[in-house]
XYZ file of C-alpha atoms in Angstrom:
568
model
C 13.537 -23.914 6.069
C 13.235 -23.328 9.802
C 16.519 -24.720 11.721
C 15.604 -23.802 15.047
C 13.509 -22.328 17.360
C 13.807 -20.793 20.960
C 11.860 -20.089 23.716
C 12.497 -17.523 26.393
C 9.791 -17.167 29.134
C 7.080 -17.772 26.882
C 3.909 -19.170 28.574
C 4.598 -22.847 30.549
C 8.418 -22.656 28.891
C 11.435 -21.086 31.058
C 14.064 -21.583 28.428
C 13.927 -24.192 25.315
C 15.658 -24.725 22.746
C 15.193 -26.917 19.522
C 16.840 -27.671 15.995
C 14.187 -28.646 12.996
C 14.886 -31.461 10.532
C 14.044 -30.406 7.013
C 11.162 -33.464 6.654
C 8.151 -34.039 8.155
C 8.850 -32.972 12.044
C 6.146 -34.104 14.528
C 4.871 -32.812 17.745
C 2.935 -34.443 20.154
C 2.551 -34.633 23.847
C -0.160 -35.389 26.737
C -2.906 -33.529 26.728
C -2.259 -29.697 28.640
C 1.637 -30.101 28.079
C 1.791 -27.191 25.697
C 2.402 -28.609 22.302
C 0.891 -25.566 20.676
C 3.581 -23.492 22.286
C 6.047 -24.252 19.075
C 3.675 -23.442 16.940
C 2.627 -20.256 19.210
C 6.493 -18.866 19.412
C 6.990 -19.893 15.272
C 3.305 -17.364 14.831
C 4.645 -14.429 16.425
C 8.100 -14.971 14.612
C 6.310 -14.126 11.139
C 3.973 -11.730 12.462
C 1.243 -13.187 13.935
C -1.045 -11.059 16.756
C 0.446 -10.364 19.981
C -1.116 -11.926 23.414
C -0.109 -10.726 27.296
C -0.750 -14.329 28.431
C 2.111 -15.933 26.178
C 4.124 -14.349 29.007
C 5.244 -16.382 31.781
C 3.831 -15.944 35.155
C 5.939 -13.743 37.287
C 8.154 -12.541 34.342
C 7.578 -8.715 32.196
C 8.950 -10.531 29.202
C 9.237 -13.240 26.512
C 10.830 -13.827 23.485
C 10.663 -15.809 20.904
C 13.502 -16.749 18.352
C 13.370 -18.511 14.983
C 16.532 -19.035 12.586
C 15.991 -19.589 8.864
C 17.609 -21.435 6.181
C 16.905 -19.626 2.776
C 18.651 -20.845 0.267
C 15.761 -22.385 -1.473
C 13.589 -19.245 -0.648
C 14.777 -17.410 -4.129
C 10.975 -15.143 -3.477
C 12.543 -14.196 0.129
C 16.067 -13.134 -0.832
C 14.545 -10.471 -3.065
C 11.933 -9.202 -0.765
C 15.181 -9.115 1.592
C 17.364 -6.866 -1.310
C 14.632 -4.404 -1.967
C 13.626 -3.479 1.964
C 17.501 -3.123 2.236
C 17.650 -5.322 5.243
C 21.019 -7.534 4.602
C 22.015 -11.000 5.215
C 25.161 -13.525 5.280
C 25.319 -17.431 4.546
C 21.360 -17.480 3.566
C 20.908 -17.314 7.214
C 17.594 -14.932 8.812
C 17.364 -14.690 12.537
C 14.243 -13.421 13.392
C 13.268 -12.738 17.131
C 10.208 -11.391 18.207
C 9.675 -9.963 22.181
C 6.754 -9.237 24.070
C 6.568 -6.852 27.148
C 3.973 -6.168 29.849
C 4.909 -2.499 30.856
C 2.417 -1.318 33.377
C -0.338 -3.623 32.229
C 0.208 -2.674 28.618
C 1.649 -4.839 25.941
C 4.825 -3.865 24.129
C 5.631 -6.313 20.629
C 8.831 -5.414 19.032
C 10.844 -7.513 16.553
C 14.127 -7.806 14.952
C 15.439 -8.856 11.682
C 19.083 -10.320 11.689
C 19.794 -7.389 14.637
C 17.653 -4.512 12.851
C 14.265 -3.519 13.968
C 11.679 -4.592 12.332
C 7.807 -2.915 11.440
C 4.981 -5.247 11.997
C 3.718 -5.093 8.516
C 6.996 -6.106 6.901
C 7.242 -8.929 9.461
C 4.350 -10.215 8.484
C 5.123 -10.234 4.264
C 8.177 -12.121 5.344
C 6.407 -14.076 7.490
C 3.951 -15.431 4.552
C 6.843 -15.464 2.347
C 8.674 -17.990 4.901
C 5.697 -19.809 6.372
C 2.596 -21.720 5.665
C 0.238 -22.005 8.544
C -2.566 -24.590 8.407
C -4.909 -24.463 11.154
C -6.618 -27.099 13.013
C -9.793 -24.961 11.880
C -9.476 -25.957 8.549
C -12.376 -27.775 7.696
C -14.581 -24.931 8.753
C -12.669 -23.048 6.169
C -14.560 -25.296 3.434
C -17.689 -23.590 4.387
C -16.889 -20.345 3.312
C -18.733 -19.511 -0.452
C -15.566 -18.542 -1.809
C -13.229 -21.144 -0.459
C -13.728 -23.742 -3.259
C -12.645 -20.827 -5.919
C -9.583 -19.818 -3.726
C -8.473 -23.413 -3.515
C -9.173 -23.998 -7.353
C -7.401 -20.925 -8.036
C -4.125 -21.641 -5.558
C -4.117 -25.239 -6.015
C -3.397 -24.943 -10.123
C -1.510 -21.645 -9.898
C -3.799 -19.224 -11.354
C -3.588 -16.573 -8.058
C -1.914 -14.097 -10.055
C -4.675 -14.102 -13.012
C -7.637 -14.025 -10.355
C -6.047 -11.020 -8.952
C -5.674 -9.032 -12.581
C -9.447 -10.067 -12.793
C -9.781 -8.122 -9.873
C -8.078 -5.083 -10.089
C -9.893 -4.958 -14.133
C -13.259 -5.024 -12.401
C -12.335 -2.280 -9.002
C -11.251 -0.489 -12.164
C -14.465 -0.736 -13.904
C -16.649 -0.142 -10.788
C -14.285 3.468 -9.816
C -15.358 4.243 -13.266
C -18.823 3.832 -13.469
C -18.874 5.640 -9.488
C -16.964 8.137 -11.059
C -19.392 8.498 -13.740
C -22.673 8.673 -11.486
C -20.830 11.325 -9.656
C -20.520 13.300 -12.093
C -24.256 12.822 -13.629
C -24.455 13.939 -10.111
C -22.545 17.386 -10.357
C -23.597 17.771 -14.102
C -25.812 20.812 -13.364
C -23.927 22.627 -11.119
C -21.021 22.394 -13.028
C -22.724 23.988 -15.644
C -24.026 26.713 -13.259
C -20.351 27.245 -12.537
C -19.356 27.406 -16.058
C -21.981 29.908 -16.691
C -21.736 32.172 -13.619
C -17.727 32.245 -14.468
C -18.426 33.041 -18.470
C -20.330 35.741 -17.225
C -17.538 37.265 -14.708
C -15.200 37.488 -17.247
C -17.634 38.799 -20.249
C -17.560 41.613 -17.523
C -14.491 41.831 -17.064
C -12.844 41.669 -20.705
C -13.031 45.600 -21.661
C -11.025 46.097 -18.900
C -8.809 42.296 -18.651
C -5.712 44.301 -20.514
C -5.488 47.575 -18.489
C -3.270 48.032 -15.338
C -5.345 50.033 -12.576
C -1.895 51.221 -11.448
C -1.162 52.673 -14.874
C -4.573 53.931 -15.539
C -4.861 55.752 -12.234
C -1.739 57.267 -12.349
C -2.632 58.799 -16.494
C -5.920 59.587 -15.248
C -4.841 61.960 -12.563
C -1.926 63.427 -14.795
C -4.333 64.657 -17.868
C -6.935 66.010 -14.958
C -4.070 68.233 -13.506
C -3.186 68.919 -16.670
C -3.416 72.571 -16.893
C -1.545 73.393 -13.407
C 1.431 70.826 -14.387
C 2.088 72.875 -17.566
C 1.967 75.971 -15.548
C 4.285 74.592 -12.934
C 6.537 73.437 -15.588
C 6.497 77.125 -17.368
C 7.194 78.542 -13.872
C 10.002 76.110 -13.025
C 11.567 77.131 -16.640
C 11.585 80.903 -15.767
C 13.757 80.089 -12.884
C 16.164 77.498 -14.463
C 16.783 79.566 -17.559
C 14.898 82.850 -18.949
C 16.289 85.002 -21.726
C 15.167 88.208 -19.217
C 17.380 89.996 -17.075
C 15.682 88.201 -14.419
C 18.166 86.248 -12.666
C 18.277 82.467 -13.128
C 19.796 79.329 -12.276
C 21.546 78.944 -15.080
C 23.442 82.466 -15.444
C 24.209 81.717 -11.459
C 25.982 78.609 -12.416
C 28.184 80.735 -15.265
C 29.511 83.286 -12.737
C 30.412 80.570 -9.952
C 32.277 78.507 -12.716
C 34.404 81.017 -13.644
C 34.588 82.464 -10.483
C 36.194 79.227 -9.231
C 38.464 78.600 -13.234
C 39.740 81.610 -11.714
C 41.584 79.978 -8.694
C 42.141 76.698 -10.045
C 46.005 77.116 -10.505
C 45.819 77.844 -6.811
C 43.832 75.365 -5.458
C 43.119 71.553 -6.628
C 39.668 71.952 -4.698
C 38.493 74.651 -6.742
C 40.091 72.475 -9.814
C 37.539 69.742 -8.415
C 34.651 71.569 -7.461
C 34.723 73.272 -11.522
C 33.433 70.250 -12.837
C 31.123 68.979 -10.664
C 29.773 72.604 -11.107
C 30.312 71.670 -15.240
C 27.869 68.931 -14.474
C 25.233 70.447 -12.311
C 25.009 73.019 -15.722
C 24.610 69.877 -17.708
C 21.999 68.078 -15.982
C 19.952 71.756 -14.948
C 20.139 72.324 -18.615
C 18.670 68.847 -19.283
C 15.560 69.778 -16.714
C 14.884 73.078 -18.245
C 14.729 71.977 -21.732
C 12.544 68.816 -20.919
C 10.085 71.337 -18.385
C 9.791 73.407 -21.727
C 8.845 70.872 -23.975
C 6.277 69.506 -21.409
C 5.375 72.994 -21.086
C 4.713 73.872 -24.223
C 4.051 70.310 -25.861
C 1.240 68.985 -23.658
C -2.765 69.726 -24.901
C -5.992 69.201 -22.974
C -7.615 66.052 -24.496
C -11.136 65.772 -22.946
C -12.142 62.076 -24.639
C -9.150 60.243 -23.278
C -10.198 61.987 -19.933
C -13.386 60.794 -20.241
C -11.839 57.156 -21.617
C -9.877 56.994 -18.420
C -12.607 57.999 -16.439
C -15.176 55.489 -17.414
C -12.897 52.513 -17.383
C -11.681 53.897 -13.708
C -15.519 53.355 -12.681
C -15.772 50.665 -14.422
C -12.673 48.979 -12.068
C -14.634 50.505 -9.047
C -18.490 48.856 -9.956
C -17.145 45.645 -10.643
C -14.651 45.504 -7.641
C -17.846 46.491 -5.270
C -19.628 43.560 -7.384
C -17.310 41.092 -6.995
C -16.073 41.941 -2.935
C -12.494 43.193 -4.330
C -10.378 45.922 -4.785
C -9.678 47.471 -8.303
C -6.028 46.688 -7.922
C -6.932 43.245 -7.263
C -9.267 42.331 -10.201
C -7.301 41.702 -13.043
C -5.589 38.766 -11.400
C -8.990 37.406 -9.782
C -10.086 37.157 -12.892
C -7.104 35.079 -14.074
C -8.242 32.759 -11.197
C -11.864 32.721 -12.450
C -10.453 31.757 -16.134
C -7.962 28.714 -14.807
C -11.293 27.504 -12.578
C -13.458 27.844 -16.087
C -10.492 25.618 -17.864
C -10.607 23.221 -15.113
C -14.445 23.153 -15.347
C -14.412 22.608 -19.395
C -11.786 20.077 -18.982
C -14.155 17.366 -16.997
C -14.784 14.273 -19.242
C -18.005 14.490 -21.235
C -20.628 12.122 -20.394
C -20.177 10.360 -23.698
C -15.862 10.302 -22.742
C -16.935 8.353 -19.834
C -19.266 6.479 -21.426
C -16.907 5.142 -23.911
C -14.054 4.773 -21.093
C -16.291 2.562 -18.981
C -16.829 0.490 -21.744
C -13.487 0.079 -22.586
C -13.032 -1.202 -19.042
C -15.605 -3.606 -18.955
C -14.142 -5.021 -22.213
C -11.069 -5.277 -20.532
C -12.850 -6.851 -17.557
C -14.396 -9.606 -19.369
C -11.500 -10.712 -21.677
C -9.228 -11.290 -18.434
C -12.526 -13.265 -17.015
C -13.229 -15.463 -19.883
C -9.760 -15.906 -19.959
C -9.510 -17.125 -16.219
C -13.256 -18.898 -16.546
C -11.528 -20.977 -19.329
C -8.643 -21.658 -17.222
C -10.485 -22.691 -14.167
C -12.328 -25.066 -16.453
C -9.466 -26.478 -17.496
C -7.870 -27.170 -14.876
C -11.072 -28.087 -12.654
C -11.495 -32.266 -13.639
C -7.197 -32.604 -13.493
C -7.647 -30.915 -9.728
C -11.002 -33.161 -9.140
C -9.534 -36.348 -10.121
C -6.257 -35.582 -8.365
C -8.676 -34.601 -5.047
C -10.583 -38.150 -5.730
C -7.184 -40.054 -5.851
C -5.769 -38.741 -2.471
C -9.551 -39.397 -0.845
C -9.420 -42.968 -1.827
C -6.630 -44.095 0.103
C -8.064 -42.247 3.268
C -10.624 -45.374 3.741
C -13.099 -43.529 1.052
C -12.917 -45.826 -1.674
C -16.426 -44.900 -3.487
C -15.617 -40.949 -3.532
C -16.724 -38.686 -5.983
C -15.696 -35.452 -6.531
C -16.377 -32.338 -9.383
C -16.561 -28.528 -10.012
C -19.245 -27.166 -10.627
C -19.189 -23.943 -12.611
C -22.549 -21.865 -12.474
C -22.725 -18.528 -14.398
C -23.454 -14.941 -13.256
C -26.263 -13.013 -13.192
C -23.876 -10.132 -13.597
C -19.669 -9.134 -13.571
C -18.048 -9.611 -10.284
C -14.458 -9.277 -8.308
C -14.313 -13.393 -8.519
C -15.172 -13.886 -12.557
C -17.735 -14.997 -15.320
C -18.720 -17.928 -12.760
C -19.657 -19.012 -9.132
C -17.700 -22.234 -8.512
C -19.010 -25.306 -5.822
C -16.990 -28.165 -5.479
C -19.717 -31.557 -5.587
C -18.529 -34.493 -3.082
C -20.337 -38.067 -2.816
C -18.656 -40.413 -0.350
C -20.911 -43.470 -0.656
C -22.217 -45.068 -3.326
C -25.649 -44.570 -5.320
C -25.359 -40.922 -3.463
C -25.652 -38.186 -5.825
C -22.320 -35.865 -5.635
C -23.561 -32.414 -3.427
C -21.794 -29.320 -2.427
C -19.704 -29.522 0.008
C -21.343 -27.432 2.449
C -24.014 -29.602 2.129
C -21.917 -32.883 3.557
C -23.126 -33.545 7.414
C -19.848 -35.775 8.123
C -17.376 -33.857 10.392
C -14.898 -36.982 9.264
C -15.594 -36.489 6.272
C -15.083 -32.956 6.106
C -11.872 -33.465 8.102
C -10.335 -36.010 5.716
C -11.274 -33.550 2.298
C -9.571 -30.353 4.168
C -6.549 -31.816 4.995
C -6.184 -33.584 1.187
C -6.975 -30.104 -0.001
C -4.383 -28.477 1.860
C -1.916 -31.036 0.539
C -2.617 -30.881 -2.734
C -2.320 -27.119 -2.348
C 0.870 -26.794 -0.089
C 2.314 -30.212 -2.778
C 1.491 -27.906 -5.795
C 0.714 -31.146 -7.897
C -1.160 -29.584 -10.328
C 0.638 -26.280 -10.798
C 2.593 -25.298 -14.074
C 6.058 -25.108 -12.176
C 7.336 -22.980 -15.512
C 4.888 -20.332 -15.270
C 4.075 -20.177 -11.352
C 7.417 -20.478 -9.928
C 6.249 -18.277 -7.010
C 3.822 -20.900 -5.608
C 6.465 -23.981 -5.612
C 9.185 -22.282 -3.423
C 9.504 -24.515 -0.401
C 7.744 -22.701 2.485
C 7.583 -24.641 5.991
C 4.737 -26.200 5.978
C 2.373 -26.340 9.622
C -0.545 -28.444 10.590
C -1.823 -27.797 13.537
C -4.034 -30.945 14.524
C -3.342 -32.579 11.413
C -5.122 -35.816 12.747
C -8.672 -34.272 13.394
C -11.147 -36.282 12.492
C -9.737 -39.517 11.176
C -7.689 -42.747 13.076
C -6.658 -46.211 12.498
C -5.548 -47.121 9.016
C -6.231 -43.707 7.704
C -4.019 -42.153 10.595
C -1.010 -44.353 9.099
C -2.046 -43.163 5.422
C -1.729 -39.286 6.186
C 1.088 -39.912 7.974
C 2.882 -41.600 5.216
C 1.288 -38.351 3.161
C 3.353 -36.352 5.049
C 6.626 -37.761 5.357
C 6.444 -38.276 1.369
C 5.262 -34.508 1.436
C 8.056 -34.015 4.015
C 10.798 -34.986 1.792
C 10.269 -32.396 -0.893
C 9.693 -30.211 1.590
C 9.574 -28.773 5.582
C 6.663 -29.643 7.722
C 5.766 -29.451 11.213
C 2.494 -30.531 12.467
C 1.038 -31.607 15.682
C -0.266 -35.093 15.948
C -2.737 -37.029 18.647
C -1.957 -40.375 16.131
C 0.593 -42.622 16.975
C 0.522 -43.862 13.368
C 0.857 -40.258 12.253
C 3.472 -39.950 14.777
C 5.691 -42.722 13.915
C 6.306 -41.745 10.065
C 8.112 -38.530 11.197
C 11.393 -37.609 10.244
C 11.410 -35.713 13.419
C 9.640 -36.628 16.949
C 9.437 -33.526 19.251
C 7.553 -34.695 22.814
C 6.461 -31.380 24.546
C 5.951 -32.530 28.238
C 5.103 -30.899 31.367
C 6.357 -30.810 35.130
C 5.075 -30.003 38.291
C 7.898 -28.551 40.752
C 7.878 -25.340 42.478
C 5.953 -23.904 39.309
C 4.765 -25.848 36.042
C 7.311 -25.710 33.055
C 6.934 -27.534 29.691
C 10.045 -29.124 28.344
C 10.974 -30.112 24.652
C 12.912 -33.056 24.065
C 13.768 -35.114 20.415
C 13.133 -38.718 20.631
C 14.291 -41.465 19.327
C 14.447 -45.569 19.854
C 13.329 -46.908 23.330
C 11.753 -43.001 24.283
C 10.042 -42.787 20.440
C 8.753 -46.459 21.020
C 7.290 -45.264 24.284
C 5.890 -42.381 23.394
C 4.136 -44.028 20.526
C 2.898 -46.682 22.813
C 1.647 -44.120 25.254
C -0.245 -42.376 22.415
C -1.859 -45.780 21.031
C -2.651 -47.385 24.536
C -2.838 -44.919 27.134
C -2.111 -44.622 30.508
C -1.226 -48.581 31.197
C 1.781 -49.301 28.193
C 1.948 -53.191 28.023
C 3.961 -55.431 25.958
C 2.009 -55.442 23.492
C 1.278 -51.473 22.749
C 5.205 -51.568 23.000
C 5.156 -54.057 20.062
C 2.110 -52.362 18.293
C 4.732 -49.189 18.250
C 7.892 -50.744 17.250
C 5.883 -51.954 14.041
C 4.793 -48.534 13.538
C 8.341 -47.348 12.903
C 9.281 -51.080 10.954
C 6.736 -50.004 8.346
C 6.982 -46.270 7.917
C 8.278 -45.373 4.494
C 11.614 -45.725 3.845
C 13.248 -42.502 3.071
């Protein structure tokens, strides 16, 4: 629940400050005095839309502050624990500012002394708040209202939206499926175009260019390598009396045996001279065997040749180089998988139907629950209409199937009203009396906001006590029926918050809570909140049933007002 609210240079208000009962709390005020302010600075505390003239004349800012209660707000203490943002004693202060900075407007908030984002301000905000505007009745026009009332009003929110999401899932299916009718061909002039790149390339997929080149130019220098390699022998090691490495290497080693007593370099210098032999040794006898080993073989010449032009034609066909092909290939392969991989037509065929059958189960299953629930909701509608001085009402859903699936269910629902007797019941759209209208939004909103014909085990989420706001909860109606939905709200009121602005006195006087918003006129106009109570309640209820001139007897009329609110 709210526990108070503060103003800070916002609009017609220099500083305010006021503490909220938890019943039915009631604002009213002469005409201009800036009742709506409240209601303004609670708005931008959950997130409403920003606006450069809520700022006072003369000042760059104004803020707004609003201190919650939320013990009984089980839905807002884990919103709280999973955005991280902590709090102490169930208490949230919330403060919103706005800022002119050069002609633009700046909206920040804060969250218990942490900055807040707009979005997340505005899920807590919906979480903490229930606005009803003055606007409602319009509301009733709307083609879909009846259903969302239906639908909030006996907690069955949470199944309309899985109806929903099943259908968006069917429809992304069946696009999904058109688009690839769509693409059907060229996919399969892909898959063909690809099929045929790698049938080219598969007599060559397994061979390394770097490999091949290097064996290709080997066996076609064939004959001068084993020359070189006889050549090289000669001078390593000959059996002639040619001089050669080898017999070099045998006089300088035992040249230098000779001196090792003397010297520990010629000691050291032996065997590395011991290894050189070794390893020259090693070079001869492997130039000899290449030497004599090696033969001309003309067909894998050829072999290599032809799959070397083979690398060559295909990487001038294909805009590559030959040491490059291989792998493009791979990449042609992977796009073929990916290509092969797409759903067949008959896949998707059978996957859209298994959406649509999941569709329509969770819509029959929601069309029977409407039904249900639609003559409890009616006759609880009728009963509330009755006591608002519409004694002959008539009220029933009307349930009207399809032509074909949609977002909302199996069936379009109107809601049939009949005020007067021997009238046949209409849709309410249909109904030409603004009171009328007037009286059946604000019972609507009631019942909805009351929750009377919720299951409280199964739609827990929909009972937690929100404050509750009317804004011009009186449009439309006076006189006896004034009295009745003001005794509607303070009964309301006592299960849970509410805060509505009144032009009633009746309304007025069956308040838990009487805010007067009133204006002066000094060196600049300010607005002024004050709570009332005996002789200032009684006049301000006599001022809002007679006007201008209070006399004895509005003073009297008001004083009975408060004798016969409801005792609570």
């Amino acid at each position: 629940m709210l526990t108070q609210l503060t103003l800070q240079n916002l609009a017609l208000v220099t500083n305010a400050e006021i503490e909220m009962n938890a019943g039915f709390n009631i604002i009213t005020g002469e005409t201009g005095a800036g009742k709506s302010l409240l209601l303004d600075a609670l708005t931008l505390c959950v997130g409403g839309r920003s606006d450069a003239g809520l700022i006072r004349h003369g000042q760059t800012t104004a803020d707004a502050f609003a201190e919650f209660n939320i013990g009984q707000l089980p839905e807002v203490m884990a919103w709280l624990s999973e955005q991280n943002y902590p709090f102490e004693d169930d208490t949230l202060l919330i403060r919103r500012q706005l800022a002119n900075q050069n002609g633009t407007l700046r909206s920040k908030a804060w969250l218990n002394g942490m900055p807040i984002s707009m979005n997340e301000l505005k899920t807590l905000g919906g979480l903490l708040v229930n606005i009803h505007s003055q606007h409602a009745q319009q509301s009733l026009l709307r083609p879909q209202f009846v259903m969302e009332w239906l639908d909030s009003a006996t907690g069955l929110n949470s199944q309309a939206s899985d109806v929903k999401q099943a259908f968006l899932q069917y429809e992304r299916l069946k696009s999904q499926a058109a688009q690839h009718a769509k693409d059907e061909q060229l996919r399969q002039q892909q898959i063909q175009l690809l099929s045929n790149q790698l049938a080219d390339i598969e007599p060559i997929a397994t061979v390394l260019y770097s490999e091949l080149e290097a064996e290709y130019d080997e066996l076609s220098n064939l004959e001068n390598l084993m020359q070189q390699a006889a050549l090289s022998v000669q001078l390593l090691d000959n059996d002639s009396d040619e001089p050669d490495v080898i017999s070099l290497l045998n006089r300088a080693i035992k040249l230098c045996e000779a001196q090792t007593e003397l010297s520990q370099t010629y000691a050291d210098c032996v065997e590395q001279l011991y290894s050189a032999h070794t390893q020259i040794a090693e070079v001869a006898s492997t130039l000899s065997n290449y030497a004599e080993g090696q033969s001309l073989d003309p067909k894998r010449l050829a072999l290599l040749d032809e799959q070397l032009s083979t690398f060559h034609r295909l990487a001038r066909k294909y805009h590559t180089t030959p040491e490059s092909l291989v792998e493009d290939s791979q990449a042609w392969q992977q796009q073929l998988d990916d290509l092969q991989s797409v759903m067949s037509p008959e896949a998707m065929a059978e996957q859209i139907e298994q959406a649509y059958q999941a569709y329509l189960q969770k819509a029959q299953a929601l069309d029977d629950s409407r039904q249900a629930n639609a003559k409890t909701l009616a006759e609880a509608l009728v009963a509330r209409l009755k006591a608002l001085a519409l004694p002959n009402v008539q009220a029933a859903f009307e349930f009207t199937p399809l032509d074909k699936p949609q977002s909302i269910g199996l069936s379009q629902i109107d809601l049939l009203f009949s005020a007067n007797v021997g009238m046949p019941m209409q849709p309410i759209h249909k109904i030409a009396s603004g009171g009328e209208l007037s009286r059946l939004a604000l019972i609507m909103q009631v019942i909805d906001a009351q929750g009377v014909c919720r299951n409280t085990t199964t739609d827990m989420a929909t009972t937690t006590r929100q404050l509750l706001v009317f804004d011009e909860v009186d449009v439309g109606i006076s006189g006896g029926t004034a009295q009745v939905v003001g005794e509607l709200l303070r009964e309301l009121g006592e299960e849970q918050q509410i805060i509505a602005i009144t032009h009633q006195s009746q309304v007025a006087a069956q308040a838990h809570q009487h805010i007067l918003v009133y204006k002066t006129q000094q060196e600049k106009a300010q607005s002024h909140l004050k709570i009332l109570s005996g002789d200032d309640q009684v006049q301000e209820l006599a001022r809002m049933s007679g006007g201008v001139n209070i006399t004895e007897d509005t003073l009297k009329h008001a004083r009975s007002l408060l004798a016969s609110r409801r005792v609570s």
